[in-house]
Every structure is written in structure tokens, then in C-alpha cells.
CSV table of C-alpha atoms in Angstrom, one decimal:
chain,number,residue,atom,x,y,z
A,808,MET,CA,108.9,95.4,122.1
A,809,THR,CA,105.6,98.3,122.2
A,810,ALA,CA,104.1,100.1,124.3
A,811,PRO,CA,100.5,100.5,124.9
A,812,GLY,CA,99.1,103.5,123.5
A,813,ASP,CA,98.2,106.5,126.2
A,814,LEU,CA,94.4,107.1,125.1
A,815,PRO,CA,91.9,107.0,127.9
A,816,PRO,CA,89.7,103.9,128.6
A,817,ALA,CA,86.2,105.7,127.1
A,818,ALA,CA,88.1,106.7,124.3
A,819,VAL,CA,88.9,102.9,123.6
A,820,HIS,CA,85.6,101.8,124.3
A,821,GLY,CA,83.8,104.3,122.4
A,822,PRO,CA,84.3,103.6,118.6
A,823,PHE,CA,84.6,99.8,118.1
A,824,ARG,CA,80.5,98.9,118.3
A,825,SER,CA,78.5,97.0,115.7
A,826,TRP,CA,76.9,98.9,113.2
A,827,SER,CA,74.1,98.3,111.3
A,828,GLN,CA,74.3,100.4,108.2
A,829,PRO,CA,77.0,99.7,105.5
A,830,ARG,CA,80.0,102.3,106.4
A,831,THR,CA,81.8,103.5,103.3
A,832,ILE,CA,85.4,102.4,102.9
A,833,ASP,CA,86.6,105.4,104.0
A,834,GLU,CA,85.0,105.4,107.2
A,835,HIS,CA,86.6,102.0,107.8
A,836,VAL,CA,89.7,102.9,107.0
A,837,ASP,CA,89.4,106.0,109.9
A,838,LEU,CA,87.9,102.9,112.2
A,839,LEU,CA,90.8,100.5,111.8
A,840,VAL,CA,93.3,103.6,112.2
A,841,THR,CA,91.7,104.4,115.6
A,842,ALA,CA,92.3,100.8,116.4
A,843,LEU,CA,95.7,100.5,115.6
A,844,SER,CA,96.6,104.0,117.4
A,845,THR,CA,96.2,102.1,120.5
A,846,ARG,CA,99.0,101.1,120.0
A,847,VAL,CA,102.5,102.5,119.9
A,848,LEU,CA,105.8,101.2,118.2
A,849,ASP,CA,108.9,101.6,119.5
A,850,SER,CA,112.4,102.4,117.7
A,851,GLU,CA,115.3,99.8,116.7
A,852,SER,CA,118.4,100.5,115.0
A,853,VAL,CA,119.1,97.9,112.5
A,854,ARG,CA,122.0,97.6,109.7
A,855,VAL,CA,121.9,100.1,106.9
A,856,THR,CA,122.2,97.3,104.4
A,857,GLU,CA,119.3,95.6,106.1
A,858,ALA,CA,117.3,98.7,106.0
A,859,LEU,CA,115.4,99.1,102.9
A,860,HIS,CA,111.7,100.3,102.6
A,861,ARG,CA,112.0,100.5,106.9
A,862,VAL,CA,110.8,104.2,107.9
A,863,LEU,CA,113.0,107.1,109.7
A,864,LEU,CA,111.6,108.4,112.5
A,865,GLU,CA,113.5,112.2,112.2
A,866,ASP,CA,114.3,113.6,109.1
A,867,PHE,CA,118.1,112.8,108.8
A,868,SER,CA,120.3,116.1,108.1
A,869,ALA,CA,123.8,115.5,106.3
A,870,PRO,CA,126.7,115.3,108.3
A,871,ALA,CA,129.1,116.6,105.7
A,872,ASP,CA,129.4,118.1,102.2
A,873,LEU,CA,128.5,115.3,99.5
A,874,PRO,CA,130.7,115.0,97.4
A,875,ARG,CA,133.3,115.7,100.1
A,876,PHE,CA,135.7,117.3,97.7
A,877,ASP,CA,136.1,118.5,94.2
A,878,ASP,CA,136.3,115.7,92.0
A,879,SER,CA,137.1,114.8,88.5
A,880,GLN,CA,133.8,113.5,86.5
A,881,MET,CA,135.9,112.0,83.6
A,882,ASP,CA,139.5,109.9,83.0
A,883,GLY,CA,141.2,112.7,81.7
A,884,PHE,CA,143.6,115.6,82.2
A,885,ALA,CA,143.4,118.4,85.3
A,886,VAL,CA,144.4,121.6,83.9
A,887,SER,CA,143.8,125.6,84.8
A,888,SER,CA,141.0,126.8,82.5
A,889,ALA,CA,142.6,130.4,82.5
A,890,ALA,CA,145.9,128.8,80.9
A,891,THR,CA,143.9,127.5,77.9
A,892,PRO,CA,143.9,127.6,75.2
A,893,GLY,CA,147.9,126.0,74.5
A,894,THR,CA,150.4,123.3,74.9
A,895,PHE,CA,150.2,121.8,78.2
A,896,ASP,CA,153.2,119.4,79.3
A,897,VAL,CA,151.8,116.1,80.7
A,898,VAL,CA,152.7,115.7,84.4
A,899,GLY,CA,151.9,112.7,86.7
A,900,MET,CA,149.1,110.6,87.2
A,901,HIS,CA,146.3,111.3,89.4
A,902,PRO,CA,144.3,108.5,90.4
A,903,ALA,CA,140.9,108.0,92.5
A,904,GLY,CA,141.6,107.9,95.9
A,905,HIS,CA,144.9,110.0,96.2
A,906,GLU,CA,145.7,113.4,96.5
A,907,GLY,CA,147.7,115.0,93.4
A,908,GLU,CA,150.3,117.2,93.5
A,909,ALA,CA,149.6,120.9,92.5
A,910,VAL,CA,149.3,121.7,89.1
A,911,SER,CA,151.2,124.4,87.6
A,912,ALA,CA,149.7,126.9,84.9
A,913,GLY,CA,151.2,125.2,81.5
A,914,GLU,CA,151.1,121.8,83.3
A,915,ALA,CA,148.4,119.0,83.1
A,916,THR,CA,148.0,115.9,85.0
A,917,ALA,CA,146.5,112.4,83.8
A,918,ILE,CA,143.1,112.3,86.5
A,919,MET,CA,140.9,109.2,86.7
A,920,THR,CA,137.3,109.3,87.5
A,921,GLY,CA,136.7,110.5,90.9
A,922,ALA,CA,139.8,111.5,91.9
A,923,PRO,CA,140.0,114.9,93.7
A,924,VAL,CA,141.3,117.9,91.2
A,925,PRO,CA,144.4,118.7,92.4
A,926,PRO,CA,145.7,122.4,93.4
A,927,GLY,CA,146.1,124.8,90.7
A,928,ALA,CA,143.5,123.0,88.3
A,929,ASP,CA,139.6,123.8,87.9
A,930,ALA,CA,138.7,122.1,85.0
A,931,VAL,CA,138.8,118.4,83.2
A,932,VAL,CA,139.3,117.6,80.1
A,933,PRO,CA,138.6,114.3,78.9
A,934,VAL,CA,141.4,111.6,77.6
A,935,GLU,CA,139.4,111.3,74.5
A,936,ALA,CA,139.4,115.2,73.0
A,937,THR,CA,143.2,114.5,73.7
A,938,ASP,CA,146.4,112.2,72.1
A,939,GLY,CA,146.1,109.9,75.4
A,940,PHE,CA,147.9,109.2,78.6
A,941,ASP,CA,151.0,108.4,76.7
A,942,ALA,CA,151.3,111.7,75.4
A,943,PRO,CA,154.4,113.8,76.2
A,944,THR,CA,151.7,117.3,75.0
A,945,ILE,CA,148.8,118.0,74.7
A,946,GLN,CA,147.1,120.8,72.6
A,947,LEU,CA,144.0,122.4,73.9
A,948,ASP,CA,141.4,124.8,72.7
A,949,ALA,CA,140.1,127.1,75.6
A,950,VAL,CA,138.5,125.0,78.6
A,951,PRO,CA,135.5,127.1,80.7
A,952,ALA,CA,136.1,126.4,84.4
A,953,GLY,CA,134.5,123.8,86.6
A,954,GLN,CA,134.1,121.8,82.9
A,955,PHE,CA,133.8,118.1,84.2
A,956,VAL,CA,134.2,118.9,87.8
A,957,ARG,CA,132.1,117.5,90.3
A,958,HIS,CA,131.8,120.2,92.8
A,959,ARG,CA,132.2,119.5,97.1
A,960,GLY,CA,128.1,120.0,98.0
A,961,SER,CA,126.8,120.2,94.4
A,962,ASP,CA,124.5,116.8,95.6
A,963,ILE,CA,124.1,118.2,99.0
A,964,ARG,CA,125.6,120.8,101.7
A,965,LYS,CA,126.3,119.6,105.1
A,966,GLY,CA,123.0,120.3,107.3
A,967,ASP,CA,120.5,120.1,104.6
A,968,ARG,CA,117.8,117.5,104.8
A,969,ALA,CA,118.8,114.6,103.2
A,970,LEU,CA,115.8,112.1,103.9
A,971,VAL,CA,112.4,112.8,105.3
A,972,ALA,CA,111.0,110.8,108.3
A,973,ASP,CA,108.1,108.5,107.8
A,974,ALA,CA,109.0,107.4,104.4
A,975,PRO,CA,110.1,104.3,103.3
A,976,LEU,CA,113.5,104.0,102.5
A,977,THR,CA,114.4,103.3,98.7
A,978,ALA,CA,117.7,102.0,97.6
A,979,ALA,CA,119.1,104.9,96.3
A,980,SER,CA,118.0,106.3,100.6
A,981,LEU,CA,120.4,103.8,101.7
A,982,GLY,CA,123.1,104.4,99.3
A,983,VAL,CA,123.0,108.1,100.8
A,984,LEU,CA,123.2,106.7,104.2
A,985,ALA,CA,126.1,104.9,103.4
A,986,ALA,CA,128.2,107.2,101.6
A,987,PHE,CA,128.1,109.1,105.1
A,988,GLY,CA,129.6,106.1,106.6
A,989,LEU,CA,126.8,105.1,108.8
A,990,THR,CA,126.7,101.1,109.2
A,991,GLU,CA,123.2,101.4,111.2
A,992,VAL,CA,120.3,103.6,111.7
A,993,GLN,CA,117.7,103.8,113.7
A,994,VAL,CA,114.3,103.2,112.6
A,995,ARG,CA,110.8,102.4,113.7
A,996,ALA,CA,109.5,98.6,114.8
A,997,ARG,CA,108.1,97.0,112.6
A,998,PRO,CA,104.6,96.0,114.2
A,999,ARG,CA,104.6,92.5,115.0
A,1000,VAL,CA,101.3,90.7,113.8
A,1001,LEU,CA,99.2,87.4,114.8
A,1002,ILE,CA,97.3,85.8,111.9
A,1003,VAL,CA,94.1,84.0,112.9
A,1004,ALA,CA,92.4,82.0,110.5
A,1005,GLY,CA,89.3,80.2,111.4
A,1006,GLY,CA,87.0,77.3,110.4
A,1007,ASP,CA,86.7,73.7,110.6
A,1008,GLU,CA,86.7,73.9,106.8
A,1009,VAL,CA,90.2,75.0,106.8
A,1010,ALA,CA,93.8,72.6,107.2
A,1011,ALA,CA,97.1,74.1,107.3
A,1012,PRO,CA,99.0,73.5,104.2
A,1013,GLY,CA,101.2,70.5,104.6
A,1014,GLU,CA,98.4,69.0,106.4
A,1015,THR,CA,96.2,66.1,105.2
A,1016,LEU,CA,93.1,67.2,104.1
A,1017,GLY,CA,89.6,66.1,105.7
A,1018,PRO,CA,86.6,65.6,104.0
A,1019,GLY,CA,84.9,68.8,102.8
A,1020,GLN,CA,88.1,70.6,103.5
A,1021,LEU,CA,90.5,73.3,101.6
A,1022,TYR,CA,94.1,74.1,102.3
A,1023,ASP,CA,94.5,77.5,104.1
A,1024,ALA,CA,95.7,80.3,101.4
A,1025,ASN,CA,94.6,83.6,103.7
A,1026,THR,CA,97.7,83.3,105.7
A,1027,ALA,CA,100.0,83.4,102.7
A,1028,LEU,CA,98.1,86.2,101.1
A,1029,LEU,CA,97.6,88.0,104.8
A,1030,THR,CA,101.6,87.5,105.2
A,1031,ALA,CA,102.6,88.8,101.9
A,1032,VAL,CA,100.4,92.1,102.3
A,1033,LEU,CA,101.4,92.9,105.9
A,1034,ARG,CA,105.3,92.6,104.5
A,1035,SER,CA,104.3,95.2,101.6
A,1036,ALA,CA,103.1,97.5,104.8
A,1037,GLY,CA,106.6,97.3,106.7
A,1038,ALA,CA,104.9,94.6,109.2
A,1039,ALA,CA,106.3,91.0,110.2
A,1040,VAL,CA,104.0,88.1,110.9
A,1041,VAL,CA,105.1,86.8,114.0
A,1042,ASP,CA,102.5,84.0,114.5
A,1043,SER,CA,100.0,82.0,112.6
A,1044,LEU,CA,97.3,79.7,113.4
A,1045,VAL,CA,94.3,77.9,112.2
A,1046,VAL,CA,91.6,77.4,114.7
A,1047,SER,CA,88.5,75.2,114.4
A,1048,ASP,CA,84.7,76.6,114.8
A,1049,THR,CA,84.6,75.8,118.5
A,1050,VAL,CA,84.0,78.9,120.3
A,1051,GLU,CA,86.0,78.2,123.6
A,1052,ASP,CA,88.9,76.6,121.2
A,1053,PHE,CA,89.0,79.9,119.6
A,1054,ARG,CA,88.8,81.7,122.8
A,1055,VAL,CA,91.9,79.2,124.2
A,1056,ALA,CA,93.8,79.6,121.3
A,1057,LEU,CA,93.6,83.4,120.6
A,1058,SER,CA,94.3,84.1,124.3
A,1059,GLU,CA,97.5,81.7,124.7
A,1060,ARG,CA,98.8,82.9,121.2
A,1061,VAL,CA,98.5,86.4,122.2
A,1062,ARG,CA,100.2,86.2,125.9
A,1063,ALA,CA,102.6,84.3,124.2
A,1064,VAL,CA,104.0,86.8,121.6
A,1065,ASP,CA,102.1,89.9,122.6
A,1066,PRO,CA,101.6,91.3,119.2
A,1067,ASP,CA,100.9,94.4,117.8
A,1068,LEU,CA,98.0,93.2,115.8
A,1069,VAL,CA,95.9,90.5,115.4
A,1070,VAL,CA,94.2,89.9,111.9
A,1071,THR,CA,91.6,87.2,111.6
A,1072,SER,CA,90.0,85.8,108.7
A,1073,GLY,CA,86.6,84.2,108.3
A,1074,GLY,CA,83.7,83.5,110.7
A,1075,ILE,CA,82.2,87.4,110.7
A,1076,SER,CA,79.3,87.1,108.5
A,1077,ALA,CA,75.9,86.0,109.0
A,1078,GLY,CA,76.3,81.8,109.0
A,1079,ARG,CA,75.6,79.4,111.9
A,1080,PHE,CA,79.2,79.1,112.8
A,1081,GLU,CA,80.9,82.4,112.8
A,1082,VAL,CA,83.3,81.6,115.4
A,1083,VAL,CA,85.5,85.0,115.2
A,1084,GLN,CA,82.1,86.9,115.4
A,1085,GLN,CA,80.9,85.0,118.5
A,1086,SER,CA,84.1,84.7,120.2
A,1087,LEU,CA,84.7,87.9,120.6
A,1088,SER,CA,80.9,89.2,122.1
A,1089,GLN,CA,81.9,92.2,124.6
A,1090,ASP,CA,81.0,89.9,127.6
A,1091,ALA,CA,83.7,87.6,126.7
A,1092,ASP,CA,86.8,87.1,128.5
A,1093,LEU,CA,89.9,85.9,126.7
A,1094,ASP,CA,92.4,85.0,129.9
A,1095,GLY,CA,92.1,88.5,131.3
A,1096,TYR,CA,91.6,90.2,127.5
A,1097,THR,CA,88.3,91.8,127.0
A,1098,PRO,CA,87.2,92.2,123.2
A,1099,LEU,CA,85.9,95.8,122.4
A,1100,VAL,CA,85.2,94.7,118.8
A,1101,GLY,CA,82.4,95.7,116.0
A,1102,PHE,CA,80.8,93.9,113.3
A,1103,GLY,CA,79.0,95.2,110.5
A,1104,SER,CA,79.5,95.6,106.5
A,1105,ILE,CA,81.2,98.0,104.3
A,1106,ALA,CA,79.6,99.0,101.0
A,1107,MET,CA,82.8,97.6,98.7
A,1108,GLN,CA,82.5,94.2,96.8
A,1109,PRO,CA,84.3,91.7,98.0
A,1110,GLY,CA,85.1,92.2,101.4
A,1111,GLY,CA,81.4,93.4,102.6
A,1112,PRO,CA,81.7,92.1,106.3
A,1113,GLN,CA,84.1,93.1,108.4
A,1114,GLY,CA,85.0,93.5,112.1
A,1115,ALA,CA,87.4,95.6,114.1
A,1116,GLY,CA,88.4,96.6,117.9
A,1117,VAL,CA,90.7,95.9,120.3
A,1118,LEU,CA,91.7,93.4,122.8
A,1119,ARG,CA,91.7,95.2,126.4
A,1120,CYS,CA,93.8,93.9,128.8
A,1121,GLU,CA,93.2,93.6,132.6
A,1122,GLU,CA,96.4,96.0,132.8
A,1123,GLY,CA,95.1,98.6,130.6
A,1124,ASN,CA,96.8,97.5,127.7
A,1125,SER,CA,94.9,97.4,124.2
A,1126,VAL,CA,96.0,94.9,121.4
A,1127,PRO,CA,94.1,96.1,118.0
A,1128,ILE,CA,92.4,93.4,116.2
A,1129,VAL,CA,90.9,93.6,112.8
A,1130,CYS,CA,88.6,90.7,111.1
A,1131,PHE,CA,88.3,89.9,107.4
A,1132,PRO,CA,86.0,87.5,105.7
A,1133,GLY,CA,87.1,84.3,105.1
A,1134,ASN,CA,87.1,83.9,101.2
A,1135,PRO,CA,90.3,84.4,99.9
A,1136,VAL,CA,89.8,87.1,97.8
A,1137,SER,CA,87.8,88.6,100.1
A,1138,THR,CA,90.7,88.6,102.3
A,1139,TRP,CA,93.0,89.8,100.2
A,1140,ILE,CA,91.4,92.5,98.8
A,1141,SER,CA,90.2,94.0,102.2
A,1142,ALA,CA,94.1,93.5,103.4
A,1143,HIS,CA,95.3,95.4,100.6
A,1144,VAL,CA,92.8,98.4,99.9
A,1145,LEU,CA,91.9,98.7,103.9
A,1146,LEU,CA,94.7,97.5,106.3
A,1147,ARG,CA,97.9,98.6,104.5
A,1148,ASP,CA,96.4,102.3,104.1
A,1149,ALA,CA,95.3,102.4,107.8
A,1150,ILE,CA,98.8,101.0,109.0
A,1151,ALA,CA,100.4,103.9,106.8
A,1152,ARG,CA,98.5,106.2,108.4
A,1153,ALA,CA,98.5,105.1,112.1
A,1154,TRP,CA,102.2,103.5,112.4
A,1155,GLN,CA,103.9,104.8,109.0
A,1156,THR,CA,106.1,101.6,108.9
A,1157,GLY,CA,105.2,101.4,104.7
A,1158,ALA,CA,103.7,103.5,101.9
A,1159,PRO,CA,99.9,103.0,101.2
A,1160,ALA,CA,98.9,101.3,98.2
A,1161,ARG,CA,99.4,103.4,95.1
A,1162,ARG,CA,96.8,104.7,93.2
A,1163,LEU,CA,96.7,106.2,89.8
A,1164,THR,CA,94.0,107.0,86.9
A,1165,ALA,CA,93.8,105.1,83.6
A,1166,SER,CA,91.3,104.2,81.0
A,1167,LEU,CA,88.8,101.5,81.0
A,1168,VAL,CA,89.7,99.1,77.7
A,1169,GLU,CA,86.1,97.9,78.0
A,1170,GLU,CA,82.8,98.3,79.4
A,1171,VAL,CA,82.5,97.8,83.3
A,1172,THR,CA,79.1,97.7,84.9
A,1173,PRO,CA,78.8,99.0,88.5
A,1174,LEU,CA,77.1,97.4,91.5
A,1175,PRO,CA,73.7,99.5,92.4
A,1176,ALA,CA,75.0,100.8,95.9
A,1177,ARG,CA,78.8,99.2,96.6
A,1178,THR,CA,81.7,100.2,95.5
A,1179,GLN,CA,83.3,97.2,93.1
A,1180,MET,CA,87.3,96.4,93.2
A,1181,ARG,CA,87.4,94.4,90.0
A,1182,ARG,CA,91.0,92.6,89.4
A,1183,ALA,CA,92.7,93.9,86.4
A,1184,ARG,CA,95.7,94.5,84.5
A,1185,LEU,CA,97.2,97.4,83.6
A,1186,GLY,CA,99.4,98.6,80.5
A,1187,THR,CA,100.4,101.4,78.3
A,1188,GLY,CA,98.2,100.8,74.8
A,1189,LEU,CA,96.6,97.7,76.5
A,1190,GLN,CA,93.6,95.8,73.8
A,1191,VAL,CA,90.9,94.0,74.7
A,1192,ASP,CA,92.9,90.7,73.7
A,1193,GLY,CA,95.9,91.7,76.1
A,1194,THR,CA,97.9,92.4,73.5
A,1195,LEU,CA,99.7,96.2,73.1
A,1196,ASP,CA,99.2,98.9,70.7
A,1197,PRO,CA,102.3,100.1,70.2
A,1198,ASP,CA,101.3,103.4,68.5
A,1199,SER,CA,99.3,103.9,71.5
A,1200,ALA,CA,100.5,106.2,74.5
A,1201,GLN,CA,97.4,106.2,76.7
A,1202,LEU,CA,97.5,103.8,80.3
A,1203,ARG,CA,94.8,101.7,79.7
A,1204,VAL,CA,93.2,98.9,82.4
A,1205,HIS,CA,91.5,95.6,81.7
A,1206,ALA,CA,89.0,94.5,83.9
A,1207,LEU,CA,89.7,90.2,84.1
A,1208,ALA,CA,86.7,88.1,84.0
A,1209,GLY,CA,84.5,86.9,87.0
A,1210,THR,CA,84.3,88.8,90.4
A,1211,SER,CA,83.3,86.0,92.8
A,1212,SER,CA,85.4,86.1,96.0
A,1213,HIS,CA,86.8,82.9,95.8
A,1214,LEU,CA,88.3,83.3,91.9
A,1215,LEU,CA,91.8,83.1,93.4
A,1216,ALA,CA,93.8,82.0,90.4
A,1217,THR,CA,92.2,84.7,88.5
A,1218,ALA,CA,93.5,87.2,91.4
A,1219,ALA,CA,96.9,85.8,90.6
A,1220,ARG,CA,96.9,87.5,87.1
A,1221,ALA,CA,95.8,90.6,88.0
A,1222,ASP,CA,98.4,93.5,88.8
A,1223,CYS,CA,95.5,96.4,89.8
A,1224,LEU,CA,92.2,96.8,91.0
A,1225,ILE,CA,89.6,99.2,89.3
A,1226,VAL,CA,87.6,101.2,91.5
A,1227,VAL,CA,84.5,101.3,90.3
A,1228,PRO,CA,82.0,103.0,92.0
A,1229,PRO,CA,78.7,102.4,92.8
A,1230,GLY,CA,76.0,103.5,89.9
A,1231,PRO,CA,73.2,102.9,87.6
A,1232,ASP,CA,74.8,102.8,84.3
A,1233,PRO,CA,77.6,101.5,82.5
A,1234,LEU,CA,80.7,103.0,82.5
A,1235,PRO,CA,81.7,102.9,78.6
A,1236,ALA,CA,85.4,101.9,77.2
A,1237,GLY,CA,87.7,104.7,77.4
A,1238,THR,CA,86.5,106.1,80.8
A,1239,PRO,CA,89.1,106.8,83.0
A,1240,VAL,CA,88.7,104.9,86.4
A,1241,GLU,CA,91.0,105.1,89.6
A,1242,VAL,CA,93.3,101.9,89.5
A,1243,VAL,CA,94.6,100.8,92.8
A,1244,LEU,CA,98.3,98.7,92.1
A,1245,LEU,CA,99.1,95.4,93.8
């Protein structure tokens, strides 16, 4: 469950108005952050083994030293370094998981990797440097103190910060938690998302297509991106181009699932049947929810038409709503470039999309006034024909052919997006550009 944000009504109404001039990408992400921030996420306890990519609410401090005791880094013999060089009697066997007997100055005890270093010993000699475990004595040269010993607290000391808040837990992070004996961990709850795909031309996969219809690809695209942002899709629906049907379906589903976020695709452009934009007009009543949603365009291609705001409940609660264009690639890129970063900033349930710099494999022509997100492939030594130059260490990016927002199969070959800033002149091969990893 979630709780509503505590923003005053004026703050909720203010930003979410339609705009006439194209906004920048950064300006629109800021607006999405404002919308999402009207909803506050709770925390929940999950099993450590199920916590991959979840986010801690608070820093985690080590409850004990790690390692908890001095242990052997090698299979070999534990000895007192001060007694070397010399001949040592082999006494006993010390397996991992058991404390060993004290070692006298002239003795060596066989020890396995991970076993506690026994009293009297401060160094380990690898078995490969001796005559083996079956030898009655071993001859040793001088051995430095601490050789092949993993000292208590050498990884982390009790009370030190082991994991930071607001960063997704990695596999190694889960190992840290398990190493301290934790079975459950408190994390930020996943935002619960309702996806709404609109349009008479759209049918859900598995249904029979009617004349002029296409299957809905956007729900699958949005679900994947939202999961990468640490969200959980709790429901989805496909609605018709009838305003009344859309309003009824949306209000019923919002009441039923109480989402933290509604994401729509389609119905916000300049056509005659823009059902999402018409249904969310500011004088509409969705069974107690009042839409406070603004629409306009941003200076990005694909993904120009956008909408954002809240559904304001009569009880004072708000449900953020983000509206994307309907072409599949526009929806996909909007979610990855805009919404994923906004979720990371507002809710910290996942990391923003990673960005880096690479050199263009070939010339790319910008748009005059909009930032273009070109589907592309990335590789070290990448060449125009897609092969790799084995003698090159340069990170290069190859723009895939086709920029139209319906080219979904082309998008499936991409592993990144080239951020092509607006400008009058082509960017020649070799130009460093910003790349968004997918």
C-alpha cells in the first residue's frame, strides 16, 4: 500500500497545465518528477534471496566484523612466522568450520581454506610449497607474519557502512546481507502501475483481430521498462476510442487496484479521436477523480506528444498519470528516456538509464530543432558493416537504419540510443556522442 503525498492543493494544481511551446527533455522529466512526488511509497520486508535490484531505505551498517575471525586463505599449514626458517613437525588437521588446537613454535598444523587460524599461528604456508599433508615434517624457509591469512574485519569492521540507501541491491549486496545472517531486509515498496492502452485499432494479444486492427505491443514494452525501473505492473487494459468508455474503464480500474501510477499510450496527438486527451479534460469527473493533466510536445523525436499530471481524488489523494504517444517506438523510448529517470529521482526504486560517450561509426544528420534518439548498436572497435576491428580499443556506436516510430523490429536490434542534439550540420564519423544504454 501507499500513502498520498502531503503537498497542498495549490501545489498539485499548479504545474499540470497544457503547454504550447515544445519543452526540453529535462524540463519534461522535471514535470514527471513533480507528478510522481505527489505519491509517497511505503516500505516492505522481503526475503534477501528475492531482493535483487530492490532499494534500501536506509544505509546498512555492518553488525559484526567480516571476516569474523582470522582465517586461512589457502589449503596448507598454519605456523608461527617467528619460528621460521626450520623443520616443523606436522600435528593435526584443521578443517573449515572448526577451531584448531594451539600450535607450538616447532609445529605446523594442516589447515583448510576458510578455517580459523589456530592460536600460536600467524601465517599459512601453501601445501604446494611443502612435501604434502602426509609428510611427518615439513621444511620451511622464512615466512612473513600474516602470509595467506585473511584478518578479522579486513573486509569491513563492525559499525562501518556496508551498503548505501537509495541504490539498487546487486547480487554482491545480497551476499553481504546473507554473510551477516539476514534472511529478510526492509526495502522501498515497488510503485504499483496501471497501464492503459487506447484506440479502436488496438487489440490485446490473444484476441481475434478485426479489420484495420493491430495487436497491442505497448503494454509489453511498458511493462519491461517499468520493471527495469523497479516498478510492478499490477493491471493493464485496452480501451476504445469512446470518451465515455475510457472514463468508465479508467475510473473503475483505478478504484479497484489503487495504483501509484497510471501510464497511458496513444490518444494524445492532434487527431480527431484523441481519446486520452479528451477524456482527461480538466472539467471531467471520473467517478470522484478529477484529472489535472497537461498536454503538449517536447523537443524529442520519436516521442514528441506527451502528457503528465495527477488524478485528484475527492478525498484529497492523488494518483500520478503519465501519457505517452501510441506508436510503439515512441512509447518505448519515452518510457526509457523520460519515465525511468523520473522514477529514479522521485521514488529511488531503480537506477536511471546508464549513459556513456562513444564515437560515431558513420555520419549522422541531426534534426533542426529536436533531439533525436537514434536506435543503435554499441561495441569496441565496431565498424559500419557490424563487424569488430580486433585492433581497436575505441568504443563506437553504429546508428541503425530507419527513424520512424513504427519500426519496432528495427528497435529490437538496438542495444542503445544515440542522443543526437539538434543542429544544422551533419555529425561526421568519429564524433563523440552521448549514448543511452537500453
